[in-house]
Amino acid sequence: MERAEKFRLLRGNMTQDELSLRSGVDKAIISKIESGKMPGTVECHKKLAEVFGLKLSELYAYLENGKPEAAEF
């Protein structure tokens, strides 16, 4: 499974707009990460991880080899 798809799964039923508001990451950046057009920065990943209730290291571990589960917000 691709990293971009894993980011989409983490977002679950939350919209990109909602994730953007909660994280402070621009919606266009979230869209590019989820479509695989850009990887995003560490700072961006940190903000997203906080919204998902994860530490940055946990987010990276999931992206590398975690099992996909949609989040419920």
GROMACS .gro file of N, CA, C and O in nm:
model
  292
    1MET      N    1   0.084  -0.117   0.000
    1MET     CA    2   0.000   0.000   0.000
    1MET      C    3   0.089   0.124   0.000
    1MET      O    4   0.188   0.130   0.072
    2GLU      N    5   0.053   0.220  -0.078
    2GLU     CA    6   0.132   0.341  -0.090
    2GLU      C    7   0.114   0.433   0.030
    2GLU      O    8   0.010   0.433   0.095
    3ARG      N    9   0.216   0.512   0.054
    3ARG     CA   10   0.214   0.608   0.165
    3ARG      C   11   0.096   0.705   0.152
    3ARG      O   12   0.029   0.735   0.251
    4ALA      N   13   0.069   0.752   0.032
    4ALA     CA   14  -0.041   0.847   0.011
    4ALA      C   15  -0.175   0.785   0.053
    4ALA      O   16  -0.257   0.851   0.117
    5GLU      N   17  -0.194   0.660   0.018
    5GLU     CA   18  -0.319   0.592   0.054
    5GLU      C   19  -0.331   0.575   0.205
    5GLU      O   20  -0.439   0.587   0.262
    6LYS      N   21  -0.219   0.551   0.271
    6LYS     CA   22  -0.221   0.537   0.416
    6LYS      C   23  -0.260   0.668   0.483
    6LYS      O   24  -0.332   0.668   0.583
    7PHE      N   25  -0.215   0.781   0.428
    7PHE     CA   26  -0.257   0.911   0.482
    7PHE      C   27  -0.408   0.928   0.466
    7PHE      O   28  -0.475   0.976   0.557
    8ARG      N   29  -0.462   0.889   0.352
    8ARG     CA   30  -0.607   0.899   0.331
    8ARG      C   31  -0.682   0.813   0.433
    8ARG      O   32  -0.784   0.854   0.486
    9LEU      N   33  -0.632   0.694   0.457
    9LEU     CA   34  -0.696   0.605   0.553
    9LEU      C   35  -0.691   0.661   0.695
    9LEU      O   36  -0.787   0.648   0.770
   10LEU      N   37  -0.582   0.723   0.731
   10LEU     CA   38  -0.572   0.784   0.863
   10LEU      C   39  -0.677   0.894   0.881
   10LEU      O   40  -0.731   0.911   0.990
   11ARG      N   41  -0.703   0.966   0.775
   11ARG     CA   42  -0.801   1.076   0.783
   11ARG      C   43  -0.941   1.021   0.809
   11ARG      O   44  -1.025   1.086   0.871
   12GLY      N   45  -0.968   0.898   0.766
   12GLY     CA   46  -1.097   0.835   0.792
   12GLY      C   47  -1.213   0.914   0.735
   12GLY      O   48  -1.212   0.952   0.618
   13ASN      N   49  -1.312   0.945   0.820
   13ASN     CA   50  -1.430   1.016   0.773
   13ASN      C   51  -1.418   1.168   0.785
   13ASN      O   52  -1.513   1.240   0.759
   14MET      N   53  -1.301   1.216   0.822
   14MET     CA   54  -1.277   1.359   0.831
   14MET      C   55  -1.249   1.415   0.691
   14MET      O   56  -1.178   1.351   0.613
   15THR      N   57  -1.303   1.529   0.660
   15THR     CA   58  -1.275   1.590   0.529
   15THR      C   59  -1.136   1.655   0.531
   15THR      O   60  -1.079   1.682   0.638
   16GLN      N   61  -1.084   1.682   0.413
   16GLN     CA   62  -0.956   1.751   0.404
   16GLN      C   63  -0.968   1.890   0.465
   16GLN      O   64  -0.874   1.937   0.529
   17ASP      N   65  -1.082   1.956   0.446
   17ASP     CA   66  -1.103   2.088   0.506
   17ASP      C   67  -1.094   2.081   0.658
   17ASP      O   68  -1.031   2.164   0.722
   18GLU      N   69  -1.160   1.980   0.716
   18GLU     CA   70  -1.160   1.965   0.860
   18GLU      C   71  -1.019   1.934   0.912
   18GLU      O   72  -0.975   1.990   1.013
   19LEU      N   73  -0.948   1.846   0.843
   19LEU     CA   74  -0.812   1.813   0.882
   19LEU      C   75  -0.723   1.937   0.873
   19LEU      O   76  -0.640   1.961   0.961
   20SER      N   77  -0.743   2.016   0.772
   20SER     CA   78  -0.666   2.139   0.756
   20SER      C   79  -0.691   2.234   0.873
   20SER      O   80  -0.596   2.291   0.928
   21LEU      N   81  -0.816   2.250   0.910
   21LEU     CA   82  -0.850   2.339   1.022
   21LEU      C   83  -0.791   2.288   1.153
   21LEU      O   84  -0.738   2.365   1.232
   22ARG      N   85  -0.800   2.158   1.177
   22ARG     CA   86  -0.751   2.101   1.303
   22ARG      C   87  -0.598   2.102   1.312
   22ARG      O   88  -0.543   2.117   1.420
   23SER      N   89  -0.532   2.084   1.198
   23SER     CA   90  -0.386   2.069   1.199
   23SER      C   91  -0.311   2.198   1.169
   23SER      O   92  -0.194   2.210   1.205
   24GLY      N   93  -0.374   2.290   1.099
   24GLY     CA   94  -0.303   2.410   1.056
   24GLY      C   95  -0.222   2.388   0.929
   24GLY      O   96  -0.146   2.474   0.887
   25VAL      N   97  -0.241   2.272   0.865
   25VAL     CA   98  -0.174   2.241   0.739
   25VAL      C   99  -0.269   2.280   0.626
   25VAL      O  100  -0.386   2.245   0.627
   26ASP      N  101  -0.217   2.352   0.529
   26ASP     CA  102  -0.300   2.398   0.417
   26ASP      C  103  -0.366   2.279   0.347
   26ASP      O  104  -0.304   2.175   0.327
   27LYS      N  105  -0.492   2.298   0.308
   27LYS     CA  106  -0.566   2.191   0.242
   27LYS      C  107  -0.498   2.145   0.113
   27LYS      O  108  -0.498   2.027   0.080
   28ALA      N  109  -0.438   2.237   0.041
   28ALA     CA  110  -0.369   2.202  -0.084
   28ALA      C  111  -0.252   2.108  -0.056
   28ALA      O  112  -0.226   2.015  -0.134
   29ILE      N  113  -0.183   2.128   0.055
   29ILE     CA  114  -0.071   2.041   0.092
   29ILE      C  115  -0.125   1.902   0.127
   29ILE      O  116  -0.069   1.800   0.084
   30ILE      N  117  -0.233   1.896   0.204
   30ILE     CA  118  -0.293   1.768   0.240
   30ILE      C  119  -0.335   1.693   0.113
   30ILE      O  120  -0.309   1.574   0.099
   31SER      N  121  -0.396   1.764   0.021
   31SER     CA  122  -0.439   1.703  -0.105
   31SER      C  123  -0.320   1.646  -0.182
   31SER      O  124  -0.326   1.534  -0.235
   32LYS      N  125  -0.210   1.721  -0.188
   32LYS     CA  126  -0.091   1.675  -0.260
   32LYS      C  127  -0.027   1.554  -0.192
   32LYS      O  128   0.021   1.464  -0.259
   33ILE      N  129  -0.028   1.552  -0.059
   33ILE     CA  130   0.026   1.438   0.014
   33ILE      C  131  -0.059   1.315  -0.015
   33ILE      O  132  -0.008   1.207  -0.044
   34GLU      N  133  -0.191   1.331  -0.006
   34GLU     CA  134  -0.283   1.218  -0.026
   34GLU      C  135  -0.287   1.168  -0.169
   34GLU      O  136  -0.324   1.054  -0.194
   35SER      N  137  -0.249   1.252  -0.264
   35SER     CA  138  -0.249   1.209  -0.404
   35SER      C  139  -0.110   1.159  -0.447
   35SER      O  140  -0.092   1.115  -0.560
   36GLY      N  141  -0.013   1.169  -0.356
   36GLY     CA  142   0.122   1.122  -0.386
   36GLY      C  143   0.204   1.220  -0.467
   36GLY      O  144   0.312   1.185  -0.514
   37LYS      N  145   0.159   1.343  -0.480
   37LYS     CA  146   0.232   1.443  -0.559
   37LYS      C  147   0.347   1.505  -0.482
   37LYS      O  148   0.437   1.561  -0.541
   38MET      N  149   0.343   1.496  -0.348
   38MET     CA  150   0.452   1.546  -0.265
   38MET      C  151   0.450   1.470  -0.133
   38MET      O  152   0.345   1.426  -0.089
   39PRO      N  153   0.567   1.454  -0.071
   39PRO     CA  154   0.571   1.378   0.054
   39PRO      C  155   0.531   1.459   0.176
   39PRO      O  156   0.486   1.404   0.275
   40GLY      N  157   0.544   1.591   0.171
   40GLY     CA  158   0.520   1.674   0.288
   40GLY      C  159   0.647   1.688   0.369
   40GLY      O  160   0.743   1.614   0.350
   41THR      N  161   0.647   1.782   0.460
   41THR     CA  162   0.764   1.808   0.544
   41THR      C  163   0.747   1.740   0.679
   41THR      O  164   0.637   1.699   0.717
   42VAL      N  165   0.855   1.731   0.752
   42VAL     CA  166   0.850   1.674   0.887
   42VAL      C  167   0.756   1.757   0.974
   42VAL      O  168   0.676   1.702   1.051
   43GLU      N  169   0.763   1.888   0.964
   43GLU     CA  170   0.675   1.976   1.042
   43GLU      C  171   0.528   1.951   1.008
   43GLU      O  172   0.443   1.943   1.096
   44CYS      N  173   0.500   1.935   0.882
   44CYS     CA  174   0.364   1.904   0.837
   44CYS      C  175   0.320   1.769   0.893
   44CYS      O  176   0.208   1.755   0.945
   45HIS      N  177   0.405   1.670   0.884
   45HIS     CA  178   0.373   1.536   0.936
   45HIS      C  179   0.348   1.541   1.086
   45HIS      O  180   0.259   1.474   1.137
   46LYS      N  181   0.426   1.622   1.157
   46LYS     CA  182   0.409   1.635   1.302
   46LYS      C  183   0.271   1.691   1.335
   46LYS      O  184   0.202   1.641   1.425
   47LYS      N  185   0.229   1.793   1.263
   47LYS     CA  186   0.097   1.852   1.285
   47LYS      C  187  -0.015   1.752   1.256
   47LYS      O  188  -0.113   1.745   1.330
   48LEU      N  189  -0.001   1.677   1.148
   48LEU     CA  190  -0.101   1.578   1.113
   48LEU      C  191  -0.105   1.466   1.216
   48LEU      O  192  -0.213   1.421   1.257
   49ALA      N  193   0.010   1.422   1.261
   49ALA     CA  194   0.018   1.315   1.361
   49ALA      C  195  -0.055   1.356   1.488
   49ALA      O  196  -0.128   1.274   1.548
   50GLU      N  197  -0.040   1.479   1.529
   50GLU     CA  198  -0.107   1.528   1.650
   50GLU      C  199  -0.259   1.516   1.637
   50GLU      O  200  -0.327   1.476   1.730
   51VAL      N  201  -0.312   1.552   1.521
   51VAL     CA  202  -0.456   1.540   1.498
   51VAL      C  203  -0.500   1.395   1.503
   51VAL      O  204  -0.607   1.363   1.556
   52PHE      N  205  -0.417   1.304   1.453
   52PHE     CA  206  -0.450   1.162   1.453
   52PHE      C  207  -0.424   1.097   1.588
   52PHE      O  208  -0.450   0.978   1.606
   53GLY      N  209  -0.372   1.175   1.684
   53GLY     CA  210  -0.343   1.121   1.817
   53GLY      C  211  -0.220   1.032   1.820
   53GLY      O  212  -0.212   0.940   1.900
   54LEU      N  213  -0.125   1.061   1.732
   54LEU     CA  214  -0.003   0.981   1.721
   54LEU      C  215   0.120   1.066   1.748
   54LEU      O  216   0.118   1.188   1.725
   55LYS      N  217   0.227   1.003   1.793
   55LYS     CA  218   0.358   1.067   1.795
   55LYS      C  219   0.412   1.059   1.653
   55LYS      O  220   0.370   0.973   1.575
   56LEU      N  221   0.504   1.147   1.622
   56LEU     CA  222   0.562   1.146   1.487
   56LEU      C  223   0.624   1.011   1.455
   56LEU      O  224   0.607   0.958   1.345
   57SER      N  225   0.693   0.952   1.552
   57SER     CA  226   0.756   0.821   1.530
   57SER      C  227   0.650   0.714   1.503
   57SER      O  228   0.673   0.623   1.422
   58GLU      N  229   0.534   0.723   1.568
   58GLU     CA  230   0.426   0.627   1.544
   58GLU      C  231   0.368   0.644   1.405
   58GLU      O  232   0.335   0.545   1.338
   59LEU      N  233   0.355   0.769   1.361
   59LEU     CA  234   0.305   0.795   1.226
   59LEU      C  235   0.399   0.733   1.123
   59LEU      O  236   0.355   0.663   1.031
   60TYR      N  237   0.529   0.755   1.140
   60TYR     CA  238   0.625   0.700   1.044
   60TYR      C  239   0.628   0.548   1.047
   60TYR      O  240   0.641   0.484   0.943
   61ALA      N  241   0.616   0.490   1.164
   61ALA     CA  242   0.611   0.343   1.174
   61ALA      C  243   0.490   0.290   1.100
   61ALA      O  244   0.498   0.191   1.026
   62TYR      N  245   0.376   0.357   1.115
   62TYR     CA  246   0.254   0.316   1.045
   62TYR      C  247   0.272   0.330   0.894
   62TYR      O  248   0.234   0.241   0.818
   63LEU      N  249   0.329   0.440   0.850
   63LEU     CA  250   0.347   0.462   0.707
   63LEU      C  251   0.441   0.359   0.645
   63LEU      O  252   0.427   0.323   0.529
   64GLU      N  253   0.537   0.313   0.723
   64GLU     CA  254   0.632   0.214   0.673
   64GLU      C  255   0.576   0.073   0.669
   64GLU      O  256   0.598  -0.001   0.576
   65ASN      N  257   0.504   0.034   0.774
   65ASN     CA  258   0.460  -0.105   0.777
   65ASN      C  259   0.335  -0.131   0.859
   65ASN      O  260   0.310  -0.244   0.895
   66GLY      N  261   0.259  -0.029   0.889
   66GLY     CA  262   0.139  -0.049   0.970
   66GLY      C  263   0.024  -0.105   0.890
   66GLY      O  264   0.023  -0.108   0.768
   67LYS      N  265  -0.074  -0.157   0.962
   67LYS     CA  266  -0.193  -0.208   0.896
   67LYS      C  267  -0.293  -0.094   0.880
   67LYS      O  268  -0.314  -0.015   0.972
   68PRO      N  269  -0.356  -0.083   0.764
   68PRO     CA  270  -0.447   0.029   0.739
   68PRO      C  271  -0.578   0.014   0.814
   68PRO      O  272  -0.644  -0.088   0.808
   69GLU      N  273  -0.611   0.118   0.889
   69GLU     CA  274  -0.740   0.124   0.956
   69GLU      C  275  -0.789   0.267   0.945
   69GLU      O  276  -0.716   0.361   0.979
   70ALA      N  277  -0.910   0.284   0.901
   70ALA     CA  278  -0.968   0.419   0.891
   70ALA      C  279  -0.994   0.474   1.031
   70ALA      O  280  -1.032   0.399   1.121
   71ALA      N  281  -0.974   0.601   1.047
   71ALA     CA  282  -0.999   0.667   1.175
   71ALA      C  283  -1.143   0.714   1.182
   71ALA      O  284  -1.205   0.744   1.079
   72GLU      N  285  -1.198   0.719   1.298
   72GLU     CA  286  -1.332   0.773   1.321
   72GLU      C  287  -1.319   0.895   1.408
   72GLU      O  288  -1.264   0.889   1.518
   73PHE      N  289  -1.367   1.010   1.359
   73PHE     CA  290  -1.359   1.134   1.436
   73PHE      C  291  -1.497   1.186   1.465
   73PHE      O  292  -1.587   1.175   1.392
   0.00000   0.00000   0.00000
